[in-house]
Amino acid sequence: MRINKYLSSCGLDSRRKCEALVLDGRVRLNGKPVTALATEVKDGDVVEVDGRTVSPSHKKTYIMLNKPKGCVSTASDDRGRRTVLDIVKVSHRVFPVGRLDYDTEGLLLLTDDGDIANKIMHPSGGIKKLYSVRVEGEPTEAELKRLRAGVQYGGVQYSSAGVKVVGTENGNTRLEITVTEGKNHEIKNMIESLGRRVLFLKRVAIGDIRLGGLSRGEWRYLSPREIDYLKSL
Ligand code: URA
């Protein structure tokens, strides 16, 4: 098994993030540092990260958090800001699946299952992420059509999105936007491409997993049905 897949199966992080552990020289195989991503781990090999032996964990953990604004969705923050792991305190190590901006709220999954995290995050999986978005002003039909067709912003192409107008409040518009890509600042950049601003952003669903009535800042373990759904992806 490739070294990044092995590290991910130990519950350290998603496969992509585990590549960084290797490239940063934090991994040893049978006592020798490894930095090649092509490194294969075989039965009986001893793998260490930061001097600690790691091994694949079997019982996995799946959690959903209603992330509040004002915390980062990474495991640690170099600016010392509050992280989602300051809210979700469990004895075993879990990591956030993908990311929500500091000022974005809503559904964030945390797990130690690198395979599932990979499936959810990889654009090729085509898993729909649904956002509730309050946009400044009232986008015209032509603007909505552009969002649906796919827009460019800052040299990045954003693919077609599902866009539904939910209503207007005080001259601003509530939209529901469905995307599958998971690019950085995806929704904000799509809206900025229209010359408008996002005033409020909340993720409400990832595929069939819905935030439901979970309060802001609360978290819970996923149900067996939700876990089966993720495994079926
Ligand atoms: N799109 C964004 O712009 N920000 C998020 O946090 C999530 C999606």
XYZ file of C-alpha atoms and ligand atoms in Angstrom:
241
model
C 0.000 0.000 0.000
C 1.254 3.497 -0.835
C 2.653 5.410 2.135
C 0.007 8.185 2.040
C -2.855 5.658 1.912
C -1.288 3.738 4.810
C -0.931 6.897 6.930
C -4.509 7.846 6.150
C -5.727 4.371 7.184
C -4.031 5.047 10.542
C -6.489 7.915 10.986
C -3.909 10.683 10.677
C -5.582 12.745 7.960
C -6.908 12.561 4.399
C -4.610 10.951 1.847
C -3.736 14.294 0.301
C -2.761 15.843 3.645
C -0.758 12.709 4.529
C 1.364 13.331 1.448
C 2.508 16.533 3.126
C 3.659 14.567 6.204
C 5.885 12.502 3.907
C 7.180 15.470 1.928
C 7.917 17.363 5.167
C 10.215 14.526 6.261
C 8.129 13.582 9.306
C 7.781 9.918 8.349
C 10.153 6.986 8.887
C 9.856 3.499 7.445
C 11.688 0.797 9.391
C 13.770 3.491 11.056
C 14.769 5.323 7.838
C 13.317 8.688 6.806
C 11.150 8.513 3.671
C 10.194 11.452 1.491
C 9.170 9.655 -1.728
C 5.413 9.510 -2.223
C 5.832 6.318 -4.239
C 7.061 4.476 -1.112
C 5.133 1.241 -0.555
C 4.385 -0.144 2.938
C 4.365 -3.940 3.249
C 3.146 -6.296 5.969
C 5.476 -6.175 8.946
C 6.904 -2.716 8.119
C 7.145 -0.229 10.997
C 5.982 3.293 10.176
C 6.646 6.260 12.469
C 5.336 9.827 12.313
C 7.206 12.392 14.385
C 8.898 9.490 16.170
C 5.647 7.699 17.112
C 4.734 4.335 15.617
C 1.388 4.398 13.838
C -0.817 1.495 12.766
C -4.150 1.221 10.961
C -7.087 1.760 13.257
C -10.134 -0.392 12.664
C -13.161 1.123 14.352
C -13.732 4.453 12.685
C -15.402 7.570 14.047
C -17.831 9.785 12.104
C -19.030 13.089 13.502
C -21.040 16.040 12.227
C -20.562 19.533 13.607
C -22.641 22.643 13.023
C -19.575 24.850 12.744
C -20.143 28.345 14.100
C -18.479 31.438 12.648
C -15.234 32.458 14.286
C -13.323 29.193 14.215
C -11.071 27.545 11.659
C -11.823 24.137 10.228
C -8.251 22.911 10.399
C -6.805 20.786 13.184
C -4.474 23.593 14.283
C -3.991 27.263 13.443
C -0.675 29.090 13.223
C -2.437 32.314 14.305
C -3.745 30.670 17.480
C -7.412 31.013 16.507
C -10.048 28.643 17.868
C -10.324 25.458 15.806
C -13.167 23.006 15.323
C -11.190 20.538 17.459
C -11.583 22.947 20.394
C -15.315 22.246 20.032
C -15.325 18.552 19.118
C -13.393 17.025 21.983
C -13.102 13.262 21.618
C -10.407 10.993 22.991
C -9.351 9.634 19.579
C -7.937 11.681 16.769
C -10.362 12.919 14.103
C -9.802 15.438 11.341
C -12.138 17.756 9.440
C -13.284 16.595 6.003
C -12.571 19.525 3.714
C -12.892 23.045 4.932
C -15.256 25.869 5.680
C -14.017 29.449 5.917
C -13.540 31.166 9.291
C -16.766 33.115 8.778
C -18.792 30.255 7.234
C -21.211 28.203 9.311
C -22.777 24.824 8.987
C -22.192 21.182 8.259
C -18.660 19.930 8.750
C -17.860 16.225 8.945
C -14.972 14.974 11.073
C -13.601 11.468 10.909
C -10.508 9.302 11.167
C -11.525 7.433 7.998
C -9.182 8.719 5.307
C -10.863 6.748 2.513
C -14.266 8.251 3.151
C -12.769 11.726 3.584
C -11.066 11.305 0.247
C -14.264 10.274 -1.494
C -16.209 13.203 -0.099
C -13.556 15.772 -0.952
C -12.440 14.606 -4.366
C -14.211 16.540 -7.148
C -14.377 13.366 -9.272
C -16.833 11.950 -6.709
C -19.352 14.579 -7.794
C -20.875 14.709 -4.297
C -23.252 17.629 -4.002
C -22.701 20.222 -1.300
C -25.685 22.434 -0.612
C -25.218 25.967 0.741
C -27.662 28.547 1.992
C -26.321 31.916 0.841
C -27.415 35.486 1.517
C -26.242 37.688 -1.339
C -26.066 41.459 -1.392
C -28.781 42.955 -3.598
C -30.955 41.122 -6.059
C -29.091 39.111 -8.720
C -30.689 39.440 -12.149
C -31.916 36.481 -14.204
C -28.843 36.929 -16.434
C -26.547 36.696 -13.393
C -28.288 33.556 -12.116
C -27.925 32.042 -15.577
C -24.182 32.760 -15.510
C -23.832 31.010 -12.128
C -25.751 28.009 -13.441
C -23.540 27.803 -16.522
C -20.260 28.154 -14.576
C -18.213 31.314 -13.992
C -14.562 32.358 -13.975
C -13.007 34.372 -11.166
C -9.367 35.194 -10.447
C -8.246 32.908 -13.244
C -10.165 29.932 -11.792
C -13.025 28.228 -13.627
C -15.988 27.232 -11.462
C -18.209 24.566 -12.977
C -21.977 24.735 -13.321
C -23.969 25.082 -10.104
C -27.538 24.473 -9.063
C -29.047 27.820 -8.075
C -32.465 28.349 -6.507
C -33.853 31.678 -5.348
C -35.463 31.219 -1.930
C -36.584 34.818 -1.388
C -35.566 38.395 -0.694
C -35.130 40.129 2.672
C -34.397 43.839 3.087
C -33.211 44.141 -0.497
C -30.863 41.143 -0.221
C -31.448 37.682 -1.690
C -31.409 34.234 -0.162
C -30.149 31.561 -2.577
C -29.594 27.832 -2.330
C -26.506 26.865 -4.284
C -25.369 23.320 -5.000
C -21.777 22.660 -6.041
C -19.635 19.553 -6.435
C -16.087 20.861 -6.715
C -15.002 21.993 -3.256
C -12.575 24.683 -4.421
C -11.276 27.279 -1.949
C -13.775 30.086 -1.302
C -15.896 28.537 -4.027
C -19.250 30.159 -3.273
C -17.797 33.562 -2.360
C -15.736 33.677 -5.540
C -18.670 32.618 -7.697
C -20.751 35.441 -6.240
C -17.847 37.931 -6.469
C -17.614 37.106 -10.177
C -21.023 38.807 -10.482
C -19.665 41.885 -8.682
C -21.666 41.003 -5.557
C -20.833 40.020 -1.997
C -21.831 37.078 0.184
C -23.349 38.362 3.434
C -23.984 34.979 5.051
C -22.909 31.462 4.142
C -23.937 28.159 5.661
C -23.466 24.597 4.382
C -26.612 22.581 4.983
C -25.948 19.253 3.264
C -23.204 17.027 1.903
C -24.832 14.473 -0.387
C -27.675 12.913 1.623
C -26.177 13.985 4.983
C -28.139 16.965 6.257
C -27.439 19.304 9.136
C -31.102 19.129 10.162
C -31.927 20.671 13.513
C -28.408 20.500 14.985
C -27.799 23.805 16.769
C -24.897 26.107 16.004
C -21.758 24.912 17.797
C -23.266 21.470 18.584
C -21.936 18.146 17.293
C -23.104 14.527 17.208
C -21.983 11.096 16.016
C -23.433 10.043 12.655
C -26.143 7.380 12.750
C -25.448 3.873 11.367
C -27.632 4.799 8.378
C -25.604 7.925 7.641
C -22.366 5.928 7.942
C -23.710 3.271 5.543
C -24.564 6.025 3.106
C -21.012 7.445 3.249
C -19.554 3.973 2.756
C -21.786 3.445 -0.281
C -20.349 6.486 -2.079
N -17.488 28.404 -0.342
C -16.903 29.463 0.264
O -16.718 30.501 -0.344
N -16.576 29.355 1.561
C -16.814 28.239 2.286
O -16.493 28.206 3.476
C -17.420 27.143 1.645
C -17.746 27.252 0.321
